Structure formats: C-alpha cells, structure tokens
C-alpha cells in the first residue's frame, strides 16, 4: 500500500511538472524501457507563418496546416521559439541566389523540445530523448511553425542556462561569427578586429567570440544604446558609424596601424572605405550586404589585404561539429550570452519583418515566441485532478 501510494505521488509530480512547464515528460524510472509519455497526443495540425508569393511583409500570413511529421530518419521538435534573421527577409522578397519553391515556411533556426524520434534514427550524436530541450539548425527553412523536423546532426541539446528564445539565437548568429572570424579570416590572438554593425545579432556574437579568442575589439554601432551594448559585451573601443569619418578616427585613435580584420556586416555601405584602414595583410570578412558598392582595388594592393566572402551555408559537417563544441562550451563557461532585442508572437510576423528591415540601430536579435493550443494543458490538468481524486 505504501509503495503504491509513493508511486502514485511520483507520477502526480511528473504530471504537475508537465502541466506547469509545458514540456513533454521524459521516461520515468521503473517504466518499460523505450516508452515515452507526453502531456498530450500530438495535434494533427499546426500554426505556421506561410508565404505564397514573394513580396513585402504583407505576404506573411499565419495559416493552419497539417502538422509537420518526421521521417523515420528525423527528429520532430515542438517549437517554443524561432529566430528571425535578415536572410528570411531576403527570401521573402525573392532577392536570393537560389529561391526555394512556394508556398514556403521561412525560418532558419528554432529552439524547443524533442517531440518524437524516428524509428530509423541510429546515429543520435547527443543521445537525445523525447522531452529534451534542444536548438535546431534549419538550412532548408521551416522554422516559423509550431513543429519542425530535422536530421539528428542538426539538433543540439540546449543547456538550461539559456531560455528557448536565446536558444533560437544560436545558429545564424554564432555559427556565422565563428565561420567568419575563425574559419575564414583565421583570427589570431592579440589581433585588432573592427566589427561594423556590432550591436545587431551577428555583431554581438562576433564581439563575444573575438574577445574569447583574445582579440582587441573595436565595435561600431548606429546609436548610443548600441554603443553601450557593445561596451557591456566587452568591446575595447567603440565609435558611432554614423560619423562620416568614423573609420579614419578609429584608425588614428588606435595607433594608426589599421585593423587586422574587419568583420563587415554592412558591406553595401562601408566596404568602399574599409580598404583604407586595413593593417598589412589585413582581411575583410564580408558577412552582410544588401546591395552593390564601388570599391578601389588599389587599397588592397597597398596593404596586401584580402576580401573574404562568408557563407554560413557552406559549413561542412566537420565545421559544424567544431563550432558546436565551441558554442556549447561557451554557454557552459558563461561567455556566450545571446542578446534579444524583442520577442514577437507569430501573429506579429509582419511587424517583426518590418522592424528587421526598417528599424535603425539594432540591439541584438529578434525572436518569435511560439504559443501552442492551451487545450493540451487543460486536458493534462483534468487528468491530474482525476488522479488526485482516486487517491
């Protein structure tokens, strides 16, 4: 009798945890191995932000569609937060080298919980289980939805130190910064790195990575709030890039040698002047660009500098594994701290994209918080009460 009562109380605690946190339950000790219990069955449909035509933010619409299902080789994720990135707006407008077919669910990154694991998933790098907190990389889009499916290699455990919204900030920002600084520009300790547009999502990630690897970081931003944010993340020198002469001023105030690396988030504005402030054998890593610009090749001849293109989507599996190890260790050690400027509901998608493109002076990352049908939690509460009545 005592054992039965203890077991019932244990199960009640599990149900209560599930209801209050909204998470799927993990396997319970003593229950049949391989059986997983969720706080309710998976729905047949889901909400998603769809585009059926390319265009401005008005083409973004929330639709009810069949719930995403995972193949036997994939992991299904219940999405709690989805990152919003400039690349999403380029795809929405149709301004991208390789456009996916329509209709399309945008979104390159999410965070949430594992909802199901395919029966043929034999390579599970992190030994993930149903209910585990994860972040997920979606190079082929699909993140603006309540559920996504992915190959196991792109599903990474999300440490408890970060919220779901912060987890949805990791892929595009930190992996891009890692590829640019470490893999492409080959940054070395004690080099001087200028980060143009440092107060945005990728820029704030670049500050943290560059400081961790021992660089001297000069950061630019377009507002006083942006400057303060860069300072709080450890930037050694800051300047407002709305000053026409900000590059020459920064070079002069830092000893007139120039910059070993320029991390260029705003190439369509500043690339034409970057070459004038490069140190000998300096490198310009082009991370963000919204248009064309005229440059003078002679500036690269003087410094024997180089312009390097950076594409997140050319990361090899080995590159991804290397970056993931650094990022997870950085979270554990406390130096990776994703900065979120604003959270939106999926019904605010048009406003979110408008803000992404039109609002000046970014202060971190924009994120969707993804709500789910409350009826699921209601059914859980009813079950919890019935169990209590049976005691």
mmCIF file of C-alpha atoms in Angstrom:
data_model
loop_
_atom_site.group_PDB
_atom_site.id
_atom_site.type_symbol
_atom_site.label_atom_id
_atom_site.label_comp_id
_atom_site.label_asym_id
_atom_site.label_seq_id
_atom_site.Cartn_x
_atom_site.Cartn_y
_atom_site.Cartn_z
ATOM 1 C CA UNK A 1 0.000 0.000 0.000
ATOM 2 C CA UNK A 2 2.791 2.416 0.937
ATOM 3 C CA UNK A 3 4.710 1.551 -2.223
ATOM 4 C CA UNK A 4 1.609 2.040 -4.370
ATOM 5 C CA UNK A 5 0.912 5.403 -2.761
ATOM 6 C CA UNK A 6 4.518 6.517 -3.232
ATOM 7 C CA UNK A 7 4.412 5.552 -6.897
ATOM 8 C CA UNK A 8 1.146 7.430 -7.448
ATOM 9 C CA UNK A 9 2.571 10.550 -5.813
ATOM 10 C CA UNK A 10 5.659 10.252 -8.024
ATOM 11 C CA UNK A 11 3.510 10.109 -11.157
ATOM 12 C CA UNK A 12 1.460 13.069 -9.954
ATOM 13 C CA UNK A 13 4.630 15.100 -9.576
ATOM 14 C CA UNK A 14 5.558 14.203 -13.153
ATOM 15 C CA UNK A 15 2.149 15.288 -14.438
ATOM 16 C CA UNK A 16 2.300 18.519 -12.444
ATOM 17 C CA UNK A 17 5.767 19.275 -13.828
ATOM 18 C CA UNK A 18 4.480 18.647 -17.345
ATOM 19 C CA UNK A 19 1.489 20.946 -16.882
ATOM 20 C CA UNK A 20 3.378 23.833 -15.284
ATOM 21 C CA UNK A 21 6.341 23.777 -17.674
ATOM 22 C CA UNK A 22 4.551 22.804 -20.864
ATOM 23 C CA UNK A 23 7.301 20.251 -21.532
ATOM 24 C CA UNK A 24 6.968 16.690 -22.653
ATOM 25 C CA UNK A 25 7.637 14.150 -19.941
ATOM 26 C CA UNK A 26 10.886 12.231 -20.058
ATOM 27 C CA UNK A 27 10.976 8.464 -19.482
ATOM 28 C CA UNK A 28 10.157 7.567 -15.876
ATOM 29 C CA UNK A 29 12.353 5.139 -13.984
ATOM 30 C CA UNK A 30 10.741 1.796 -13.436
ATOM 31 C CA UNK A 31 8.541 2.068 -16.524
ATOM 32 C CA UNK A 32 9.032 -0.051 -19.591
ATOM 33 C CA UNK A 33 12.263 0.903 -21.346
ATOM 34 C CA UNK A 34 11.657 2.828 -24.563
ATOM 35 C CA UNK A 35 8.136 4.006 -23.670
ATOM 36 C CA UNK A 36 7.683 7.771 -23.609
ATOM 37 C CA UNK A 37 4.815 9.762 -22.194
ATOM 38 C CA UNK A 38 3.767 13.226 -23.340
ATOM 39 C CA UNK A 39 1.389 15.650 -21.698
ATOM 40 C CA UNK A 40 -0.996 15.128 -24.623
ATOM 41 C CA UNK A 41 -1.008 13.458 -28.031
ATOM 42 C CA UNK A 42 0.486 15.328 -30.950
ATOM 43 C CA UNK A 43 -2.018 17.509 -32.826
ATOM 44 C CA UNK A 44 -2.992 16.807 -36.417
ATOM 45 C CA UNK A 45 -2.494 20.437 -37.467
ATOM 46 C CA UNK A 46 -0.190 23.306 -36.558
ATOM 47 C CA UNK A 47 0.069 27.055 -36.956
ATOM 48 C CA UNK A 48 2.748 28.349 -39.324
ATOM 49 C CA UNK A 49 3.720 31.622 -40.979
ATOM 50 C CA UNK A 50 3.380 30.946 -44.709
ATOM 51 C CA UNK A 51 4.276 32.888 -47.823
ATOM 52 C CA UNK A 52 2.568 32.003 -51.101
ATOM 53 C CA UNK A 53 4.128 34.829 -53.113
ATOM 54 C CA UNK A 54 7.372 36.766 -52.887
ATOM 55 C CA UNK A 55 6.991 40.372 -51.791
ATOM 56 C CA UNK A 56 6.910 42.774 -48.852
ATOM 57 C CA UNK A 57 5.867 41.846 -45.323
ATOM 58 C CA UNK A 58 2.198 41.714 -46.367
ATOM 59 C CA UNK A 59 2.798 38.269 -47.918
ATOM 60 C CA UNK A 60 3.347 36.838 -44.410
ATOM 61 C CA UNK A 61 0.218 35.074 -43.149
ATOM 62 C CA UNK A 62 -0.473 32.716 -40.263
ATOM 63 C CA UNK A 63 -2.109 29.542 -41.567
ATOM 64 C CA UNK A 64 -3.326 26.280 -40.106
ATOM 65 C CA UNK A 65 -1.599 23.463 -41.948
ATOM 66 C CA UNK A 66 -1.040 19.735 -41.401
ATOM 67 C CA UNK A 67 1.421 19.238 -38.569
ATOM 68 C CA UNK A 68 4.980 18.589 -39.696
ATOM 69 C CA UNK A 69 5.810 14.902 -39.480
ATOM 70 C CA UNK A 70 9.250 13.413 -39.192
ATOM 71 C CA UNK A 71 10.525 10.659 -41.418
ATOM 72 C CA UNK A 72 11.933 7.540 -39.725
ATOM 73 C CA UNK A 73 15.374 9.183 -40.063
ATOM 74 C CA UNK A 74 14.374 12.508 -38.462
ATOM 75 C CA UNK A 75 13.663 14.078 -35.080
ATOM 76 C CA UNK A 76 10.435 16.025 -34.537
ATOM 77 C CA UNK A 77 10.652 19.182 -32.447
ATOM 78 C CA UNK A 78 7.907 21.096 -30.678
ATOM 79 C CA UNK A 79 8.960 24.702 -31.274
ATOM 80 C CA UNK A 80 8.974 27.200 -28.418
ATOM 81 C CA UNK A 81 10.931 29.994 -30.140
ATOM 82 C CA UNK A 82 12.106 30.780 -33.672
ATOM 83 C CA UNK A 83 14.877 33.157 -34.683
ATOM 84 C CA UNK A 84 14.211 35.991 -37.134
ATOM 85 C CA UNK A 85 17.096 36.819 -39.458
ATOM 86 C CA UNK A 86 17.875 39.156 -42.374
ATOM 87 C CA UNK A 87 18.138 36.138 -44.686
ATOM 88 C CA UNK A 88 14.433 35.478 -44.002
ATOM 89 C CA UNK A 89 13.536 38.904 -45.383
ATOM 90 C CA UNK A 90 15.713 38.371 -48.477
ATOM 91 C CA UNK A 91 13.973 35.062 -49.165
ATOM 92 C CA UNK A 92 10.554 36.624 -48.583
ATOM 93 C CA UNK A 93 11.292 39.360 -51.105
ATOM 94 C CA UNK A 94 12.701 36.919 -53.656
ATOM 95 C CA UNK A 95 16.148 38.554 -53.524
ATOM 96 C CA UNK A 96 18.231 35.422 -53.074
ATOM 97 C CA UNK A 97 20.545 33.455 -55.351
ATOM 98 C CA UNK A 98 18.627 30.188 -55.017
ATOM 99 C CA UNK A 99 14.957 30.603 -54.187
ATOM 100 C CA UNK A 100 13.004 27.683 -52.686
ATOM 101 C CA UNK A 101 9.617 26.758 -54.173
ATOM 102 C CA UNK A 102 6.380 28.283 -52.886
ATOM 103 C CA UNK A 103 4.423 28.021 -50.661
ATOM 104 C CA UNK A 104 7.155 28.402 -48.073
ATOM 105 C CA UNK A 105 7.551 28.453 -44.310
ATOM 106 C CA UNK A 106 10.521 30.701 -43.539
ATOM 107 C CA UNK A 107 12.888 30.337 -40.583
ATOM 108 C CA UNK A 108 16.430 29.008 -40.245
ATOM 109 C CA UNK A 109 16.576 28.236 -36.512
ATOM 110 C CA UNK A 110 14.365 27.195 -33.603
ATOM 111 C CA UNK A 111 14.511 26.011 -30.026
ATOM 112 C CA UNK A 112 12.063 23.720 -28.282
ATOM 113 C CA UNK A 113 11.659 20.138 -27.057
ATOM 114 C CA UNK A 114 12.023 16.781 -28.769
ATOM 115 C CA UNK A 115 8.516 15.527 -29.580
ATOM 116 C CA UNK A 116 9.386 12.285 -31.381
ATOM 117 C CA UNK A 117 12.399 10.362 -32.646
ATOM 118 C CA UNK A 118 12.227 8.425 -35.889
ATOM 119 C CA UNK A 119 12.401 4.653 -35.694
ATOM 120 C CA UNK A 120 15.442 4.539 -38.005
ATOM 121 C CA UNK A 121 17.480 7.158 -36.130
ATOM 122 C CA UNK A 122 20.555 5.098 -35.387
ATOM 123 C CA UNK A 123 23.058 7.973 -35.229
ATOM 124 C CA UNK A 124 21.899 10.172 -32.357
ATOM 125 C CA UNK A 125 25.055 12.201 -31.568
ATOM 126 C CA UNK A 126 23.793 13.629 -28.273
ATOM 127 C CA UNK A 127 21.652 10.661 -27.163
ATOM 128 C CA UNK A 128 18.561 12.859 -27.273
ATOM 129 C CA UNK A 129 15.288 11.648 -25.785
ATOM 130 C CA UNK A 130 11.694 12.792 -26.040
ATOM 131 C CA UNK A 131 11.268 15.856 -23.847
ATOM 132 C CA UNK A 132 14.873 17.078 -24.097
ATOM 133 C CA UNK A 133 15.464 20.796 -24.609
ATOM 134 C CA UNK A 134 17.171 21.446 -27.946
ATOM 135 C CA UNK A 135 18.053 24.046 -30.520
ATOM 136 C CA UNK A 136 17.825 23.155 -34.174
ATOM 137 C CA UNK A 137 19.503 24.371 -37.354
ATOM 138 C CA UNK A 138 17.279 24.526 -40.438
ATOM 139 C CA UNK A 139 19.315 25.350 -43.554
ATOM 140 C CA UNK A 140 16.270 24.495 -45.693
ATOM 141 C CA UNK A 141 13.855 26.730 -43.721
ATOM 142 C CA UNK A 142 10.636 25.787 -41.923
ATOM 143 C CA UNK A 143 11.213 27.400 -38.515
ATOM 144 C CA UNK A 144 8.240 29.784 -38.381
ATOM 145 C CA UNK A 145 5.957 26.983 -37.195
ATOM 146 C CA UNK A 146 4.837 25.059 -34.128
ATOM 147 C CA UNK A 147 6.655 21.892 -35.233
ATOM 148 C CA UNK A 148 9.736 21.173 -37.336
ATOM 149 C CA UNK A 149 11.582 18.017 -38.336
ATOM 150 C CA UNK A 150 15.328 17.686 -38.781
ATOM 151 C CA UNK A 151 18.146 15.240 -39.253
ATOM 152 C CA UNK A 152 19.744 14.356 -35.888
ATOM 153 C CA UNK A 153 23.038 16.077 -36.723
ATOM 154 C CA UNK A 154 21.298 19.470 -36.726
ATOM 155 C CA UNK A 155 19.556 19.009 -33.374
ATOM 156 C CA UNK A 156 21.704 20.108 -30.442
ATOM 157 C CA UNK A 157 20.964 19.932 -26.696
ATOM 158 C CA UNK A 158 20.041 23.346 -25.265
ATOM 159 C CA UNK A 159 21.673 23.941 -21.873
ATOM 160 C CA UNK A 160 19.403 25.034 -19.030
ATOM 161 C CA UNK A 161 21.451 28.242 -18.725
ATOM 162 C CA UNK A 162 19.669 29.621 -21.802
ATOM 163 C CA UNK A 163 15.981 30.285 -22.437
ATOM 164 C CA UNK A 164 14.253 28.928 -25.510
ATOM 165 C CA UNK A 165 14.364 32.404 -27.052
ATOM 166 C CA UNK A 166 18.119 32.572 -26.512
ATOM 167 C CA UNK A 167 18.457 29.081 -27.959
ATOM 168 C CA UNK A 168 16.742 30.303 -31.117
ATOM 169 C CA UNK A 169 19.550 32.886 -31.464
ATOM 170 C CA UNK A 170 22.473 30.481 -31.695
ATOM 171 C CA UNK A 171 22.664 29.097 -35.227
ATOM 172 C CA UNK A 172 22.659 32.033 -37.646
ATOM 173 C CA UNK A 173 24.476 34.444 -35.332
ATOM 174 C CA UNK A 174 27.173 32.441 -33.532
ATOM 175 C CA UNK A 175 27.957 29.950 -36.284
ATOM 176 C CA UNK A 176 28.237 32.799 -38.812
ATOM 177 C CA UNK A 177 30.561 34.728 -36.497
ATOM 178 C CA UNK A 178 32.624 31.582 -35.894
ATOM 179 C CA UNK A 179 32.910 30.846 -39.603
ATOM 180 C CA UNK A 180 33.908 34.426 -40.391
ATOM 181 C CA UNK A 181 36.464 35.006 -37.632
ATOM 182 C CA UNK A 182 37.965 31.575 -37.027
ATOM 183 C CA UNK A 183 37.469 29.501 -40.176
ATOM 184 C CA UNK A 184 37.713 32.154 -42.909
ATOM 185 C CA UNK A 185 39.675 35.134 -41.534
ATOM 186 C CA UNK A 186 41.924 32.914 -39.358
ATOM 187 C CA UNK A 187 41.856 35.359 -36.459
ATOM 188 C CA UNK A 188 44.855 35.207 -34.123
ATOM 189 C CA UNK A 189 45.281 36.208 -30.522
ATOM 190 C CA UNK A 190 46.055 39.930 -29.993
ATOM 191 C CA UNK A 191 44.912 40.918 -33.485
ATOM 192 C CA UNK A 192 42.808 44.067 -33.806
ATOM 193 C CA UNK A 193 39.297 43.352 -35.090
ATOM 194 C CA UNK A 194 36.822 46.013 -36.233
ATOM 195 C CA UNK A 195 33.184 44.858 -36.160
ATOM 196 C CA UNK A 196 30.924 47.028 -38.292
ATOM 197 C CA UNK A 197 27.305 46.966 -37.111
ATOM 198 C CA UNK A 198 28.287 45.307 -33.863
ATOM 199 C CA UNK A 199 25.053 45.866 -31.929
ATOM 200 C CA UNK A 200 22.933 43.503 -34.049
ATOM 201 C CA UNK A 201 22.523 39.762 -33.633
ATOM 202 C CA UNK A 202 25.605 38.622 -35.579
ATOM 203 C CA UNK A 203 27.631 41.595 -34.359
ATOM 204 C CA UNK A 204 27.030 40.874 -30.672
ATOM 205 C CA UNK A 205 28.002 37.236 -31.260
ATOM 206 C CA UNK A 206 31.185 38.381 -33.032
ATOM 207 C CA UNK A 207 32.182 40.576 -30.086
ATOM 208 C CA UNK A 208 31.855 37.662 -27.673
ATOM 209 C CA UNK A 209 33.791 35.246 -29.889
ATOM 210 C CA UNK A 210 36.576 37.715 -30.702
ATOM 211 C CA UNK A 211 37.070 38.605 -27.038
ATOM 212 C CA UNK A 212 37.117 34.936 -26.044
ATOM 213 C CA UNK A 213 39.904 34.272 -28.542
ATOM 214 C CA UNK A 214 41.988 37.156 -27.260
ATOM 215 C CA UNK A 215 41.463 39.835 -29.921
ATOM 216 C CA UNK A 216 41.315 43.578 -29.363
ATOM 217 C CA UNK A 217 37.777 44.512 -30.433
ATOM 218 C CA UNK A 218 36.735 47.832 -31.947
ATOM 219 C CA UNK A 219 32.959 47.919 -32.368
ATOM 220 C CA UNK A 220 30.717 50.307 -34.299
ATOM 221 C CA UNK A 221 27.006 50.947 -33.803
ATOM 222 C CA UNK A 222 24.480 53.493 -35.018
ATOM 223 C CA UNK A 223 23.027 54.641 -31.709
ATOM 224 C CA UNK A 224 24.074 55.497 -28.168
ATOM 225 C CA UNK A 225 22.185 52.442 -26.917
ATOM 226 C CA UNK A 226 24.072 50.289 -29.396
ATOM 227 C CA UNK A 227 27.394 51.702 -28.248
ATOM 228 C CA UNK A 228 26.534 50.938 -24.625
ATOM 229 C CA UNK A 229 25.511 47.394 -25.548
ATOM 230 C CA UNK A 230 28.842 46.799 -27.287
ATOM 231 C CA UNK A 231 30.722 48.093 -24.257
ATOM 232 C CA UNK A 232 28.743 45.807 -21.961
ATOM 233 C CA UNK A 233 29.777 42.804 -24.079
ATOM 234 C CA UNK A 234 33.449 43.647 -23.719
ATOM 235 C CA UNK A 235 34.331 45.798 -26.731
ATOM 236 C CA UNK A 236 37.643 47.579 -26.095
ATOM 237 C CA UNK A 237 36.844 50.576 -28.295
ATOM 238 C CA UNK A 238 33.539 51.877 -29.656
ATOM 239 C CA UNK A 239 32.502 54.537 -32.151
ATOM 240 C CA UNK A 240 29.258 55.572 -33.861
ATOM 241 C CA UNK A 241 29.417 54.615 -37.530
ATOM 242 C CA UNK A 242 27.036 57.429 -38.459
ATOM 243 C CA UNK A 243 30.061 59.707 -38.311
ATOM 244 C CA UNK A 244 31.331 60.084 -41.882
ATOM 245 C CA UNK A 245 34.932 59.875 -40.715
ATOM 246 C CA UNK A 246 34.495 57.125 -38.124
ATOM 247 C CA UNK A 247 36.942 54.719 -39.802
ATOM 248 C CA UNK A 248 39.759 57.237 -40.026
ATOM 249 C CA UNK A 249 39.093 58.430 -36.468
ATOM 250 C CA UNK A 250 39.145 54.863 -35.142
ATOM 251 C CA UNK A 251 42.363 54.068 -37.010
ATOM 252 C CA UNK A 252 44.067 57.218 -35.726
ATOM 253 C CA UNK A 253 42.936 56.780 -32.121
ATOM 254 C CA UNK A 254 44.136 53.171 -32.096
ATOM 255 C CA UNK A 255 47.682 53.938 -33.196
ATOM 256 C CA UNK A 256 47.245 54.425 -36.968
ATOM 257 C CA UNK A 257 48.322 50.852 -37.821
ATOM 258 C CA UNK A 258 44.915 49.790 -39.075
ATOM 259 C CA UNK A 259 42.815 46.690 -38.482
ATOM 260 C CA UNK A 260 43.921 43.104 -38.934
ATOM 261 C CA UNK A 261 40.334 42.008 -39.534
ATOM 262 C CA UNK A 262 37.218 43.952 -40.473
ATOM 263 C CA UNK A 263 34.061 41.961 -39.745
ATOM 264 C CA UNK A 264 31.738 43.597 -42.261
ATOM 265 C CA UNK A 265 28.021 43.374 -41.539
ATOM 266 C CA UNK A 266 27.158 46.430 -43.665
ATOM 267 C CA UNK A 267 29.203 45.920 -46.825
ATOM 268 C CA UNK A 268 26.807 47.864 -49.076
ATOM 269 C CA UNK A 269 27.615 50.980 -47.029
ATOM 270 C CA UNK A 270 31.175 50.653 -45.746
ATOM 271 C CA UNK A 271 33.101 48.238 -47.979
ATOM 272 C CA UNK A 272 34.330 51.038 -50.237
ATOM 273 C CA UNK A 273 36.171 52.645 -47.298
ATOM 274 C CA UNK A 274 37.274 49.518 -45.436
ATOM 275 C CA UNK A 275 40.380 49.000 -47.555
ATOM 276 C CA UNK A 276 41.789 52.365 -46.466
ATOM 277 C CA UNK A 277 42.075 51.248 -42.831
ATOM 278 C CA UNK A 278 43.442 47.723 -43.209
ATOM 279 C CA UNK A 279 46.672 46.755 -41.485
ATOM 280 C CA UNK A 280 49.333 44.996 -43.581
ATOM 281 C CA UNK A 281 47.922 41.651 -44.763
ATOM 282 C CA UNK A 282 44.575 42.560 -43.215
ATOM 283 C CA UNK A 283 41.377 40.698 -44.061
ATOM 284 C CA UNK A 284 37.841 41.936 -44.654
ATOM 285 C CA UNK A 285 35.264 39.243 -43.866
ATOM 286 C CA UNK A 286 32.055 40.136 -45.721
ATOM 287 C CA UNK A 287 29.162 38.827 -43.651
ATOM 288 C CA UNK A 288 26.221 41.072 -44.576
ATOM 289 C CA UNK A 289 25.371 43.024 -47.735
ATOM 290 C CA UNK A 290 22.092 44.417 -49.097
ATOM 291 C CA UNK A 291 23.289 45.809 -52.434
ATOM 292 C CA UNK A 292 26.171 46.901 -54.645
ATOM 293 C CA UNK A 293 29.017 49.293 -53.894
ATOM 294 C CA UNK A 294 32.036 50.651 -55.745
ATOM 295 C CA UNK A 295 35.458 49.787 -54.344
ATOM 296 C CA UNK A 296 39.028 50.800 -55.230
ATOM 297 C CA UNK A 297 41.190 47.654 -55.635
ATOM 298 C CA UNK A 298 44.333 49.739 -55.144
ATOM 299 C CA UNK A 299 43.600 49.960 -51.409
ATOM 300 C CA UNK A 300 44.095 46.190 -51.164
ATOM 301 C CA UNK A 301 47.338 46.429 -53.125
ATOM 302 C CA UNK A 302 48.775 48.892 -50.606
ATOM 303 C CA UNK A 303 48.157 46.629 -47.616
ATOM 304 C CA UNK A 304 48.284 43.321 -49.499
ATOM 305 C CA UNK A 305 44.909 42.803 -47.905
ATOM 306 C CA UNK A 306 42.142 40.395 -48.832
ATOM 307 C CA UNK A 307 38.362 40.443 -49.092
ATOM 308 C CA UNK A 308 36.782 37.179 -47.976
ATOM 309 C CA UNK A 309 33.204 36.142 -48.591
ATOM 310 C CA UNK A 310 31.450 34.324 -45.755
ATOM 311 C CA UNK A 311 28.551 31.900 -46.221
ATOM 312 C CA UNK A 312 27.093 30.038 -43.258
ATOM 313 C CA UNK A 313 25.514 27.538 -45.611
ATOM 314 C CA UNK A 314 28.899 26.291 -46.874
ATOM 315 C CA UNK A 315 29.827 24.959 -43.435
ATOM 316 C CA UNK A 316 30.919 21.332 -43.697
ATOM 317 C CA UNK A 317 29.766 18.751 -41.126
ATOM 318 C CA UNK A 318 33.239 18.969 -39.603
ATOM 319 C CA UNK A 319 32.963 22.780 -39.413
ATOM 320 C CA UNK A 320 29.558 22.445 -37.734
ATOM 321 C CA UNK A 321 30.841 19.956 -35.154
ATOM 322 C CA UNK A 322 33.784 22.211 -34.360
ATOM 323 C CA UNK A 323 31.586 25.278 -33.986
ATOM 324 C CA UNK A 324 29.064 23.396 -31.861
ATOM 325 C CA UNK A 325 31.735 22.273 -29.420
ATOM 326 C CA UNK A 326 32.949 25.852 -29.004
ATOM 327 C CA UNK A 327 29.432 27.235 -28.584
ATOM 328 C CA UNK A 328 28.291 24.624 -26.048
ATOM 329 C CA UNK A 329 31.472 25.135 -24.035
ATOM 330 C CA UNK A 330 30.983 28.904 -24.247
ATOM 331 C CA UNK A 331 27.467 28.559 -22.849
ATOM 332 C CA UNK A 332 28.743 26.361 -20.050
ATOM 333 C CA UNK A 333 31.570 28.781 -19.235
ATOM 334 C CA UNK A 334 29.244 31.762 -19.382
ATOM 335 C CA UNK A 335 30.821 33.875 -22.141
ATOM 336 C CA UNK A 336 28.183 33.146 -24.754
ATOM 337 C CA UNK A 337 25.199 35.339 -23.899
ATOM 338 C CA UNK A 338 22.686 35.775 -26.739
ATOM 339 C CA UNK A 339 21.188 39.264 -26.760
ATOM 340 C CA UNK A 340 17.479 39.599 -27.586
ATOM 341 C CA UNK A 341 16.078 42.959 -28.594
ATOM 342 C CA UNK A 342 12.415 41.956 -28.886
ATOM 343 C CA UNK A 343 10.111 38.940 -28.859
ATOM 344 C CA UNK A 344 7.027 38.702 -31.097
ATOM 345 C CA UNK A 345 4.105 36.320 -31.416
ATOM 346 C CA UNK A 346 3.696 34.604 -34.774
ATOM 347 C CA UNK A 347 0.681 36.844 -35.380
ATOM 348 C CA UNK A 348 3.071 39.817 -35.331
ATOM 349 C CA UNK A 349 5.148 38.460 -38.204
ATOM 350 C CA UNK A 350 4.574 41.438 -40.494
ATOM 351 C CA UNK A 351 5.637 43.878 -37.791
ATOM 352 C CA UNK A 352 8.682 41.758 -36.976
ATOM 353 C CA UNK A 353 9.877 41.776 -40.590
ATOM 354 C CA UNK A 354 9.155 45.491 -40.875
ATOM 355 C CA UNK A 355 11.276 46.130 -37.789
ATOM 356 C CA UNK A 356 14.044 43.872 -39.108
ATOM 357 C CA UNK A 357 14.320 45.871 -42.313
ATOM 358 C CA UNK A 358 13.316 49.419 -41.405
ATOM 359 C CA UNK A 359 14.311 49.977 -37.787
ATOM 360 C CA UNK A 360 17.725 51.607 -37.401
ATOM 361 C CA UNK A 361 20.076 50.863 -34.531
ATOM 362 C CA UNK A 362 19.687 47.133 -33.844
ATOM 363 C CA UNK A 363 20.200 45.924 -30.267
ATOM 364 C CA UNK A 364 20.517 42.176 -30.608
ATOM 365 C CA UNK A 365 18.240 39.546 -32.090
ATOM 366 C CA UNK A 366 14.521 39.436 -32.937
ATOM 367 C CA UNK A 367 12.660 36.236 -31.990
ATOM 368 C CA UNK A 368 9.213 34.687 -32.319
ATOM 369 C CA UNK A 369 7.788 33.116 -29.160
ATOM 370 C CA UNK A 370 5.642 30.262 -30.423
ATOM 371 C CA UNK A 371 2.451 29.568 -28.490
ATOM 372 C CA UNK A 372 0.623 26.235 -28.531
ATOM 373 C CA UNK A 373 -3.011 25.292 -28.038
ATOM 374 C CA UNK A 374 -3.862 25.668 -24.348
ATOM 375 C CA UNK A 375 -6.398 22.815 -24.596
ATOM 376 C CA UNK A 376 -3.482 20.396 -24.328
ATOM 377 C CA UNK A 377 -2.580 21.738 -20.890
ATOM 378 C CA UNK A 378 -6.243 21.807 -19.896
ATOM 379 C CA UNK A 379 -6.552 18.075 -20.577
ATOM 380 C CA UNK A 380 -3.422 17.492 -18.514
ATOM 381 C CA UNK A 381 -4.934 19.400 -15.565
ATOM 382 C CA UNK A 382 -8.103 17.316 -15.775
ATOM 383 C CA UNK A 383 -6.040 14.111 -15.694
ATOM 384 C CA UNK A 384 -4.066 15.435 -12.742
ATOM 385 C CA UNK A 385 -7.235 16.199 -10.770
ATOM 386 C CA UNK A 386 -8.747 12.781 -11.531
ATOM 387 C CA UNK A 387 -5.606 11.069 -10.289
ATOM 388 C CA UNK A 388 -5.766 13.134 -7.109
ATOM 389 C CA UNK A 389 -9.422 12.184 -6.570
ATOM 390 C CA UNK A 390 -8.555 8.489 -6.903
ATOM 391 C CA UNK A 391 -6.097 8.669 -4.008
#
